[in-house]
């Protein structure tokens, strides 16, 4: 048996993240600082260096494979990783002050988050069923622990238990589907699976395996009818953890789909396309209709996330490179917008008060005009108002299904986008036209204001100049 030495240079971002997490673990162990400044800044530095390594070693170089073909370094992986690193850094930046005020600031938050990022990064470059599953489970285990990081909170414990049980069930289904695919293709490598799927003539085992894989992927997306964990976990977890769960893992879910279904089972498109259409239609309808009746902002944003997953699925349903690029663009820009929305809850909360109810936003613009403008931009983007990035993201995914002659699906998505506008505009009405329940001005630290301003500016700038990011998404897909 010949042993082939892996090309470690191709996997520099993941190797760096693993080493950095181990070093930060030791540094945090000996740190007596209550503010965990060293842990926080080292975590942010490690993400910045990982992004630089990914760009230099993978984007600017020719695609290559390592670890006996289980790991692939290509531009798609880089684009996914840059999104994951950036959104995770944003989540950590929003979280620090919130956790510090509530005596929840522990090194575990950053370390679990960093190991979760490592799992997502592995998924982005996976080229076999084995590496995909390893990355997915590393992320999932970190997420379960993060949800219950406030051990005194009964709601967080309940949410973590529900998330763990349902997540284990979905993971089992995904693994069962992978075992079927492996059984019929005889290989763990996605290229071999694709070749076997192309030659399979109405294979029943392939079809069964595909169904279980789609169930597992739909759970990770939070698509209907596998969305039941989303509102409970979003509401029960501390808001910074919700912010983390609602942003970068959505990009990782796109990576899971593109690698597993798109690359591995592309020849079975006629079969998985039908299943995805059902998931998209249900997600658009259920997500928007249930969000209409929520008074808790975190639950409203959770159901809103479900509806946005429906839009991401539109791009994937198209099954074209342009459609995949549109889905990637949507996931990245939605992550930026969602980070701002959850960041707004983090910023308005204080010790003993969680700004989770929509009524807590009454009169926000009078109490702090600057925050009111940022909230306006974020909600306009989620609605899809022209001038913000949400409009361009929706336009691209709708165009992708129109290009493959699914006009009815595009019309259905536009109708429910209009329905969804109601609850976003309802929040803006409370913020700008209702009398505030508390006249006290909202104060935020300079750091928080800079992060929030940057978040709001990104939503506006990408809406006015979306070409650069879209060009990168197209280049990642080889267009």
JSON list of C-alpha atoms in Angstrom, two decimals, residues 139-239:
[
{"chain": "A", "resi": 139, "resn": "UNK", "atom": "CA", "xyz": [-19.91, 22.61, 13.52]},
{"chain": "A", "resi": 140, "resn": "UNK", "atom": "CA", "xyz": [-23.02, 20.97, 14.98]},
{"chain": "A", "resi": 141, "resn": "UNK", "atom": "CA", "xyz": [-21.36, 19.96, 18.28]},
{"chain": "A", "resi": 142, "resn": "UNK", "atom": "CA", "xyz": [-20.06, 23.51, 18.77]},
{"chain": "A", "resi": 143, "resn": "UNK", "atom": "CA", "xyz": [-23.51, 24.94, 18.05]},
{"chain": "A", "resi": 144, "resn": "UNK", "atom": "CA", "xyz": [-25.23, 22.68, 20.62]},
{"chain": "A", "resi": 145, "resn": "UNK", "atom": "CA", "xyz": [-22.76, 23.79, 23.30]},
{"chain": "A", "resi": 146, "resn": "UNK", "atom": "CA", "xyz": [-23.03, 27.48, 22.36]},
{"chain": "A", "resi": 147, "resn": "UNK", "atom": "CA", "xyz": [-26.82, 27.50, 22.70]},
{"chain": "A", "resi": 148, "resn": "UNK", "atom": "CA", "xyz": [-26.55, 26.47, 26.35]},
{"chain": "A", "resi": 149, "resn": "UNK", "atom": "CA", "xyz": [-23.60, 28.71, 27.22]},
{"chain": "A", "resi": 150, "resn": "UNK", "atom": "CA", "xyz": [-25.86, 30.48, 29.76]},
{"chain": "A", "resi": 151, "resn": "UNK", "atom": "CA", "xyz": [-26.30, 27.46, 32.02]},
{"chain": "A", "resi": 152, "resn": "UNK", "atom": "CA", "xyz": [-28.57, 29.34, 34.42]},
{"chain": "A", "resi": 153, "resn": "UNK", "atom": "CA", "xyz": [-31.15, 30.00, 31.70]},
{"chain": "A", "resi": 154, "resn": "UNK", "atom": "CA", "xyz": [-33.97, 27.49, 31.57]},
{"chain": "A", "resi": 155, "resn": "UNK", "atom": "CA", "xyz": [-34.98, 28.67, 28.08]},
{"chain": "A", "resi": 156, "resn": "UNK", "atom": "CA", "xyz": [-31.45, 28.13, 26.75]},
{"chain": "A", "resi": 157, "resn": "UNK", "atom": "CA", "xyz": [-31.28, 24.62, 28.26]},
{"chain": "A", "resi": 158, "resn": "UNK", "atom": "CA", "xyz": [-34.62, 23.71, 26.72]},
{"chain": "A", "resi": 159, "resn": "UNK", "atom": "CA", "xyz": [-33.60, 25.10, 23.33]},
{"chain": "A", "resi": 160, "resn": "UNK", "atom": "CA", "xyz": [-30.26, 23.27, 23.42]},
{"chain": "A", "resi": 161, "resn": "UNK", "atom": "CA", "xyz": [-31.93, 19.96, 24.28]},
{"chain": "A", "resi": 162, "resn": "UNK", "atom": "CA", "xyz": [-34.44, 20.35, 21.46]},
{"chain": "A", "resi": 163, "resn": "UNK", "atom": "CA", "xyz": [-31.72, 21.39, 19.03]},
{"chain": "A", "resi": 164, "resn": "UNK", "atom": "CA", "xyz": [-29.50, 18.46, 20.05]},
{"chain": "A", "resi": 165, "resn": "UNK", "atom": "CA", "xyz": [-32.24, 15.82, 19.72]},
{"chain": "A", "resi": 166, "resn": "UNK", "atom": "CA", "xyz": [-33.53, 17.08, 16.37]},
{"chain": "A", "resi": 167, "resn": "UNK", "atom": "CA", "xyz": [-29.99, 17.73, 15.12]},
{"chain": "A", "resi": 168, "resn": "UNK", "atom": "CA", "xyz": [-28.91, 14.20, 16.01]},
{"chain": "A", "resi": 169, "resn": "UNK", "atom": "CA", "xyz": [-31.95, 12.85, 14.16]},
{"chain": "A", "resi": 170, "resn": "UNK", "atom": "CA", "xyz": [-31.14, 14.92, 11.05]},
{"chain": "A", "resi": 171, "resn": "UNK", "atom": "CA", "xyz": [-27.48, 13.94, 11.28]},
{"chain": "A", "resi": 172, "resn": "UNK", "atom": "CA", "xyz": [-28.49, 10.28, 11.43]},
{"chain": "A", "resi": 173, "resn": "UNK", "atom": "CA", "xyz": [-30.64, 10.68, 8.31]},
{"chain": "A", "resi": 174, "resn": "UNK", "atom": "CA", "xyz": [-27.81, 12.41, 6.47]},
{"chain": "A", "resi": 175, "resn": "UNK", "atom": "CA", "xyz": [-25.38, 9.66, 7.45]},
{"chain": "A", "resi": 176, "resn": "UNK", "atom": "CA", "xyz": [-27.88, 6.98, 6.44]},
{"chain": "A", "resi": 177, "resn": "UNK", "atom": "CA", "xyz": [-28.27, 8.65, 3.04]},
{"chain": "A", "resi": 178, "resn": "UNK", "atom": "CA", "xyz": [-24.49, 8.87, 2.65]},
{"chain": "A", "resi": 179, "resn": "UNK", "atom": "CA", "xyz": [-24.13, 5.16, 3.47]},
{"chain": "A", "resi": 180, "resn": "UNK", "atom": "CA", "xyz": [-26.68, 4.33, 0.74]},
{"chain": "A", "resi": 181, "resn": "UNK", "atom": "CA", "xyz": [-24.87, 6.53, -1.78]},
{"chain": "A", "resi": 182, "resn": "UNK", "atom": "CA", "xyz": [-21.56, 4.93, -0.79]},
{"chain": "A", "resi": 183, "resn": "UNK", "atom": "CA", "xyz": [-23.10, 1.48, -1.10]},
{"chain": "A", "resi": 184, "resn": "UNK", "atom": "CA", "xyz": [-24.34, 2.05, -4.64]},
{"chain": "A", "resi": 185, "resn": "UNK", "atom": "CA", "xyz": [-21.39, 4.12, -5.94]},
{"chain": "A", "resi": 186, "resn": "UNK", "atom": "CA", "xyz": [-18.62, 2.23, -4.12]},
{"chain": "A", "resi": 187, "resn": "UNK", "atom": "CA", "xyz": [-16.70, 5.43, -3.37]},
{"chain": "A", "resi": 188, "resn": "UNK", "atom": "CA", "xyz": [-16.56, 8.26, -0.86]},
{"chain": "A", "resi": 189, "resn": "UNK", "atom": "CA", "xyz": [-15.28, 10.77, -3.42]},
{"chain": "A", "resi": 190, "resn": "UNK", "atom": "CA", "xyz": [-17.82, 13.21, -4.81]},
{"chain": "A", "resi": 191, "resn": "UNK", "atom": "CA", "xyz": [-16.42, 12.96, -8.35]},
{"chain": "A", "resi": 192, "resn": "UNK", "atom": "CA", "xyz": [-16.88, 9.17, -8.29]},
{"chain": "A", "resi": 193, "resn": "UNK", "atom": "CA", "xyz": [-20.37, 9.55, -6.82]},
{"chain": "A", "resi": 194, "resn": "UNK", "atom": "CA", "xyz": [-21.27, 11.96, -9.64]},
{"chain": "A", "resi": 195, "resn": "UNK", "atom": "CA", "xyz": [-19.93, 9.53, -12.24]},
{"chain": "A", "resi": 196, "resn": "UNK", "atom": "CA", "xyz": [-21.91, 6.66, -10.71]},
{"chain": "A", "resi": 197, "resn": "UNK", "atom": "CA", "xyz": [-25.06, 8.81, -10.48]},
{"chain": "A", "resi": 198, "resn": "UNK", "atom": "CA", "xyz": [-24.68, 9.72, -14.17]},
{"chain": "A", "resi": 199, "resn": "UNK", "atom": "CA", "xyz": [-24.53, 6.06, -15.12]},
{"chain": "A", "resi": 200, "resn": "UNK", "atom": "CA", "xyz": [-27.27, 4.91, -12.75]},
{"chain": "A", "resi": 201, "resn": "UNK", "atom": "CA", "xyz": [-30.41, 3.91, -14.59]},
{"chain": "A", "resi": 202, "resn": "UNK", "atom": "CA", "xyz": [-33.37, 4.64, -12.30]},
{"chain": "A", "resi": 203, "resn": "UNK", "atom": "CA", "xyz": [-31.49, 3.19, -9.32]},
{"chain": "A", "resi": 204, "resn": "UNK", "atom": "CA", "xyz": [-33.88, 2.85, -6.39]},
{"chain": "A", "resi": 205, "resn": "UNK", "atom": "CA", "xyz": [-31.02, 2.92, -3.88]},
{"chain": "A", "resi": 206, "resn": "UNK", "atom": "CA", "xyz": [-29.70, 6.19, -5.30]},
{"chain": "A", "resi": 207, "resn": "UNK", "atom": "CA", "xyz": [-33.18, 7.69, -5.04]},
{"chain": "A", "resi": 208, "resn": "UNK", "atom": "CA", "xyz": [-33.58, 6.61, -1.39]},
{"chain": "A", "resi": 209, "resn": "UNK", "atom": "CA", "xyz": [-30.11, 7.92, -0.55]},
{"chain": "A", "resi": 210, "resn": "UNK", "atom": "CA", "xyz": [-30.91, 11.22, -2.23]},
{"chain": "A", "resi": 211, "resn": "UNK", "atom": "CA", "xyz": [-34.11, 11.64, -0.17]},
{"chain": "A", "resi": 212, "resn": "UNK", "atom": "CA", "xyz": [-32.23, 11.19, 3.11]},
{"chain": "A", "resi": 213, "resn": "UNK", "atom": "CA", "xyz": [-29.49, 13.59, 1.99]},
{"chain": "A", "resi": 214, "resn": "UNK", "atom": "CA", "xyz": [-32.02, 16.27, 1.07]},
{"chain": "A", "resi": 215, "resn": "UNK", "atom": "CA", "xyz": [-33.68, 15.87, 4.48]},
{"chain": "A", "resi": 216, "resn": "UNK", "atom": "CA", "xyz": [-30.33, 16.38, 6.21]},
{"chain": "A", "resi": 217, "resn": "UNK", "atom": "CA", "xyz": [-29.47, 19.43, 4.10]},
{"chain": "A", "resi": 218, "resn": "UNK", "atom": "CA", "xyz": [-32.96, 20.92, 4.59]},
{"chain": "A", "resi": 219, "resn": "UNK", "atom": "CA", "xyz": [-32.56, 20.63, 8.38]},
{"chain": "A", "resi": 220, "resn": "UNK", "atom": "CA", "xyz": [-29.27, 22.51, 8.27]},
{"chain": "A", "resi": 221, "resn": "UNK", "atom": "CA", "xyz": [-30.92, 25.23, 6.17]},
{"chain": "A", "resi": 222, "resn": "UNK", "atom": "CA", "xyz": [-33.96, 25.35, 8.48]},
{"chain": "A", "resi": 223, "resn": "UNK", "atom": "CA", "xyz": [-36.31, 24.81, 5.53]},
{"chain": "A", "resi": 224, "resn": "UNK", "atom": "CA", "xyz": [-39.96, 23.85, 6.04]},
{"chain": "A", "resi": 225, "resn": "UNK", "atom": "CA", "xyz": [-41.00, 21.20, 7.19]},
{"chain": "A", "resi": 226, "resn": "UNK", "atom": "CA", "xyz": [-37.64, 20.70, 8.97]},
{"chain": "A", "resi": 227, "resn": "UNK", "atom": "CA", "xyz": [-37.68, 24.16, 10.54]},
{"chain": "A", "resi": 228, "resn": "UNK", "atom": "CA", "xyz": [-39.30, 23.42, 13.92]},
{"chain": "A", "resi": 229, "resn": "UNK", "atom": "CA", "xyz": [-36.06, 23.96, 15.82]},
{"chain": "A", "resi": 230, "resn": "UNK", "atom": "CA", "xyz": [-35.40, 27.43, 14.34]},
{"chain": "A", "resi": 231, "resn": "UNK", "atom": "CA", "xyz": [-37.83, 29.68, 16.30]},
{"chain": "A", "resi": 232, "resn": "UNK", "atom": "CA", "xyz": [-37.31, 27.89, 19.62]},
{"chain": "A", "resi": 233, "resn": "UNK", "atom": "CA", "xyz": [-33.52, 27.87, 19.38]},
{"chain": "A", "resi": 234, "resn": "UNK", "atom": "CA", "xyz": [-33.35, 31.47, 18.14]},
{"chain": "A", "resi": 235, "resn": "UNK", "atom": "CA", "xyz": [-35.55, 32.62, 21.03]},
{"chain": "A", "resi": 236, "resn": "UNK", "atom": "CA", "xyz": [-34.01, 30.46, 23.75]},
{"chain": "A", "resi": 237, "resn": "UNK", "atom": "CA", "xyz": [-30.33, 31.05, 23.00]},
{"chain": "A", "resi": 238, "resn": "UNK", "atom": "CA", "xyz": [-28.55, 34.23, 24.16]},
{"chain": "A", "resi": 239, "resn": "UNK", "atom": "CA", "xyz": [-28.85, 36.82, 21.37]}
]
